[in-house]
Coordinates of C-alpha atoms in Angstrom, one line a residue:
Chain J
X117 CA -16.6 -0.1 -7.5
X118 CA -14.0 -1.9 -6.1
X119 CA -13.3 -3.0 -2.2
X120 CA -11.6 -5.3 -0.3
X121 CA -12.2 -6.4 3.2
X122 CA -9.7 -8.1 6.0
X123 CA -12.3 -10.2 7.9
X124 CA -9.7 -10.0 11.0
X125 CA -7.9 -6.8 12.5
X126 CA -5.9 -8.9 14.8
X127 CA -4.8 -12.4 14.8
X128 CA -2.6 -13.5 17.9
X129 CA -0.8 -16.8 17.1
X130 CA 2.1 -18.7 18.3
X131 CA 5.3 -19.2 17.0
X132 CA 6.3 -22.2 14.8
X133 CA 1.8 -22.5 14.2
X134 CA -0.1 -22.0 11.1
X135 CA -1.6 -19.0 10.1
X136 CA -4.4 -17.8 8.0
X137 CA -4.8 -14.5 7.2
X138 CA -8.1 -13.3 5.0
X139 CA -9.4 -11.3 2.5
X140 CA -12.4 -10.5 0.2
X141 CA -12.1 -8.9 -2.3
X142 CA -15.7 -7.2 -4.6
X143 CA -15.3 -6.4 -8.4
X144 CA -17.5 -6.8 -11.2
X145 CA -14.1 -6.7 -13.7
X146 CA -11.0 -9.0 -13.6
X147 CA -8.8 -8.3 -10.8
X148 CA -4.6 -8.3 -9.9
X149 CA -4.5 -9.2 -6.2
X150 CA -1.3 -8.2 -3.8
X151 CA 0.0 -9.1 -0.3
X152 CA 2.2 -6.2 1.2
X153 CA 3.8 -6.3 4.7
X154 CA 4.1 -3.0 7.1
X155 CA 7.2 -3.6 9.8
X156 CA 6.6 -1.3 12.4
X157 CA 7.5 2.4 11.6
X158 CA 8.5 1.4 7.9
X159 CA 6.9 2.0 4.7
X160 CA 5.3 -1.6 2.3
X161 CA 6.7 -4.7 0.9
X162 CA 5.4 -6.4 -1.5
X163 CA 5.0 -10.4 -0.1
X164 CA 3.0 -11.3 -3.2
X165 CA 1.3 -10.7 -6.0
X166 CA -1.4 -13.0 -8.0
X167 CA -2.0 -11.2 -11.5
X168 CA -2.7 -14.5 -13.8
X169 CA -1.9 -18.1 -14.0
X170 CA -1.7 -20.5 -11.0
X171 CA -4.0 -19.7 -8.5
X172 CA -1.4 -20.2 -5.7
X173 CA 1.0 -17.8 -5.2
X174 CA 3.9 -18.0 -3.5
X175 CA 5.7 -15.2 -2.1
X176 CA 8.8 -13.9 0.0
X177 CA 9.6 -14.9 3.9
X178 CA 7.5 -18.5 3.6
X179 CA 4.1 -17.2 2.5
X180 CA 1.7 -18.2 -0.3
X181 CA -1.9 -17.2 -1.1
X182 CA -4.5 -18.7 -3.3
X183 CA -6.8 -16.6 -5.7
X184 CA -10.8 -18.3 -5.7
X185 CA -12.8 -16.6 -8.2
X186 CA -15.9 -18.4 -7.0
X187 CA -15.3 -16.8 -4.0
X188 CA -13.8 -13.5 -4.6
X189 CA -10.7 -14.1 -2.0
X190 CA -7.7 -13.9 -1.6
X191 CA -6.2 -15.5 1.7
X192 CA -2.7 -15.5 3.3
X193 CA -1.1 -18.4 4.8
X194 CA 1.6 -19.8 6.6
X195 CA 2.4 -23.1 7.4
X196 CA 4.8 -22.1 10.5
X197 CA 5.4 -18.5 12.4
X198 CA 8.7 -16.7 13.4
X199 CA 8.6 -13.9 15.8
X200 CA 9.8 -11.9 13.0
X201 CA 6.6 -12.2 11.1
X202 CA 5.0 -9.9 13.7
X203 CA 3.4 -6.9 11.5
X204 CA 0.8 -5.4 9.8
X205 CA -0.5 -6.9 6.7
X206 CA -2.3 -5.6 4.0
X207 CA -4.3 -6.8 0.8
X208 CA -4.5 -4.4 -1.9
X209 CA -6.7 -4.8 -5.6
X210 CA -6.6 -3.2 -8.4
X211 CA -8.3 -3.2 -11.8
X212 CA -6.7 -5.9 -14.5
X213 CA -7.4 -3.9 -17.4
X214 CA -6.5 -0.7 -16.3
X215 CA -3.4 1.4 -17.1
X216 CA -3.5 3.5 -14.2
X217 CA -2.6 1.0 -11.3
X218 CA -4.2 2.4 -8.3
X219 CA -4.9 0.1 -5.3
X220 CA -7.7 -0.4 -3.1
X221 CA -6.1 -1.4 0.3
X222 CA -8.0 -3.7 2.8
X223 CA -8.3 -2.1 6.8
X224 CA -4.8 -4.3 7.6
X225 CA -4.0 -7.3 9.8
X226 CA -2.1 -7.2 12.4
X227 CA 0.2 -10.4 13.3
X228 CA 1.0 -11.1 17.0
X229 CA 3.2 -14.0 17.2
X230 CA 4.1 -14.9 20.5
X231 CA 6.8 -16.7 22.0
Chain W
X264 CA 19.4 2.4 -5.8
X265 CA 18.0 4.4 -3.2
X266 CA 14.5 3.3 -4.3
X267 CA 11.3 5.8 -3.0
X268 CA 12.8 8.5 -0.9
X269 CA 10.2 10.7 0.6
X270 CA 11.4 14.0 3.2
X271 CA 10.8 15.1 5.7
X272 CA 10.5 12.3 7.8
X273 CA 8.2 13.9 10.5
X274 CA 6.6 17.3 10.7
X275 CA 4.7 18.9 13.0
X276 CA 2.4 21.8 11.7
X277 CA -0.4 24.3 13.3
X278 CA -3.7 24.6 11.7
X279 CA -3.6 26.9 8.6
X280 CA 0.0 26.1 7.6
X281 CA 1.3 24.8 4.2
X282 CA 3.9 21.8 3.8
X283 CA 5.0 20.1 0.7
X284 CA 5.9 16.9 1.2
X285 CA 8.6 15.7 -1.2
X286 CA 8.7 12.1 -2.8
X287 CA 11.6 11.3 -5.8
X288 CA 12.4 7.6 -7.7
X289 CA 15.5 6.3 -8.9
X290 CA 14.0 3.1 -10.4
X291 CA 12.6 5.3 -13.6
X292 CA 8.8 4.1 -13.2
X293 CA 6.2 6.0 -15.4
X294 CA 3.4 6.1 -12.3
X295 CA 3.8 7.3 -9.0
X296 CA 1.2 7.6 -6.3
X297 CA 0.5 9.4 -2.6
X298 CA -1.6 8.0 -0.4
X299 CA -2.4 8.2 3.5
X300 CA -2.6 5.7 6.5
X301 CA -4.7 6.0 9.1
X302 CA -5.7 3.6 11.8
X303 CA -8.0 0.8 11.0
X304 CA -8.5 2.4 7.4
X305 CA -5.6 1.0 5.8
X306 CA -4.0 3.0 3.2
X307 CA -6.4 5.7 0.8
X308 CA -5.1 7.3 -2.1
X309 CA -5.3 11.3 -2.1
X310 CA -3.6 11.6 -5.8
X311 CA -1.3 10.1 -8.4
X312 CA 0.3 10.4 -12.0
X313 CA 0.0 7.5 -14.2
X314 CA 3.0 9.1 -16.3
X315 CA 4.9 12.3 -16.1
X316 CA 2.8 15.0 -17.1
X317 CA -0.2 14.5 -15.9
X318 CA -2.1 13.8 -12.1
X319 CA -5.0 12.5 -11.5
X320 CA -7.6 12.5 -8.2
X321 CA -7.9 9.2 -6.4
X322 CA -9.9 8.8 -3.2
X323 CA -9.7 11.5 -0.4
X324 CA -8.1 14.3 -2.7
X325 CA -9.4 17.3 -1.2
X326 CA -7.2 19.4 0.9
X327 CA -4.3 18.3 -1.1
X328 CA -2.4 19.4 -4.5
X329 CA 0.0 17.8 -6.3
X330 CA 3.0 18.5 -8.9
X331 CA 5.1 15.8 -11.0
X332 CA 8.1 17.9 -11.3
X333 CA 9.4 15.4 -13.9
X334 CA 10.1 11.5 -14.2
X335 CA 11.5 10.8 -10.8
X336 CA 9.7 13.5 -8.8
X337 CA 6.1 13.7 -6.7
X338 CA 5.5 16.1 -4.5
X339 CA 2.0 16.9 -2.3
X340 CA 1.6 19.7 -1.1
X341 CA -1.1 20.5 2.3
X342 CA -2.3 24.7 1.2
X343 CA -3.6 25.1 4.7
X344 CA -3.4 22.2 7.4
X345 CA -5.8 21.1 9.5
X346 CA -6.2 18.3 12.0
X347 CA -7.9 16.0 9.8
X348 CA -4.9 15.6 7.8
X349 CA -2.7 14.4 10.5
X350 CA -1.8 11.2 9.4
X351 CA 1.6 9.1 7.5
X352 CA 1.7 9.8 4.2
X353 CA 3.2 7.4 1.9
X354 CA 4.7 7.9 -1.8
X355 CA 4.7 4.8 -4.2
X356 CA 6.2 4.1 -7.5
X357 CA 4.7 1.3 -9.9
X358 CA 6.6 -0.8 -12.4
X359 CA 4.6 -2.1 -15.1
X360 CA 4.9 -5.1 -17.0
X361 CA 3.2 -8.2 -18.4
X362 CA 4.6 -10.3 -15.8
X363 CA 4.9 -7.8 -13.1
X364 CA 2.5 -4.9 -11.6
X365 CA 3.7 -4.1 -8.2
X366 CA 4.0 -0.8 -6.5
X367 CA 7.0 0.2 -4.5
X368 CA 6.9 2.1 -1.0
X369 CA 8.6 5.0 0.5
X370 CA 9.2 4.6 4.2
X371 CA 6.6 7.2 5.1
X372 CA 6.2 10.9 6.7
X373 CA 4.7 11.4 9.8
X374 CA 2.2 14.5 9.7
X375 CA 0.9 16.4 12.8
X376 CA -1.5 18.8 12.4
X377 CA -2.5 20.6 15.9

């Protein structure tokens, strides 16, 4: 079975400094790997989205991500916070040969960028 | 496009109620998918269809039913409530491709259940 796992629940950073945001993913069958972004009291956006090819993704707002096989994760970066990155961030799997599409969702991130 | 629309947008029910929560897609996607968010859990899926037609169980079904009333719509209905199923409750579409594979959000109902 499939799960993924958000090593952090909260990471407070501030503005205009790096970030690193992770996740670990477990599959025994090839994998697509998302990024999605929760605002506060809205539904998810898609940031990114690594389903073959290049192992570093890049995505919307100034992130990228880079797939490692070796070792199963899937991290989130940034090389420079805005306030308005502030949110909760999720990494979601799903199975690369399947036809059905359903995500497993990590437990979330929550990004506290401070002034 | 409108996108996912989902209604209501809150709802506040007593235990032993029933509620259908309604979902519909403009973007003419074959799959659609409910799941719920809870704290610290992320997001679990209770049911989807990968085309019109037919529904499947995903994670945390139980409690819940579902109907794909055709091509656009999703609905899940809650028989009898109870206060394990307060939660937000998110509808998703998925477009498929073989260059894309991404699932589009609704922006969510807010269930209470006293």
């Amino acid at each position: 079975a499939q799960s993924v796992t958000q090593l952090d629940s909260q990471v407070p950073v501030f503005e205009e400094a790096p970030v690193e945001l992770r996740c670990n993913y477990s599959s025994s069958v090839s994998v697509y790997l998302f990024w999605y972004v929760q605002y506060p009291n809205q539904g998810l956006q898609l940031l990114l989205k690594y389903l073959s090819g290049s192992t570093l993704v890049k995505g919307i707002n100034g992130f990228e991500a880079e797939f490692n096989k070796s070792q199963t994760s899937f991290h989130l970066r940034k090389p420079s916070v805005h306030i308005s990155d502030t949110a909760e961030y999720f990494c979601a799997v799903s199975h690369g040969s399947s036809n059905t599409g359903k995500l497993i969702f990590g437990q979330g991130t929550t990004l506290q960028v401070k002034p | 496009n409108a996108g996912v629309t989902q209604t209501p947008k809150f709802q506040v029910l007593k235990t032993g109620q029933s509620m259908t929560l309604q979902c519909a897609q403009d973007m003419n996607h074959n799959s659609m998918y409910w799941y719920r968010q809870d704290p610290g859990m992320g997001l679990r899926l209770i049911y989807y269809s990968a085309s019109e037609g037919t529904t499947d169980k995903g994670e945390v079904p139980n409690g819940y039913n579902v109907s794909r009333l055709n091509k656009r719509e999703f609905s899940l209905r809650l028989e009898s409530a109870a206060p394990s199923q307060t939660s937000v409750y998110f509808c998703a579409s998925r477009i498929q491709g073989p260059n894309y594979n991404e699932q589009f959000f609704g922006p969510g109902t807010r269930l209470t259940v006293l």
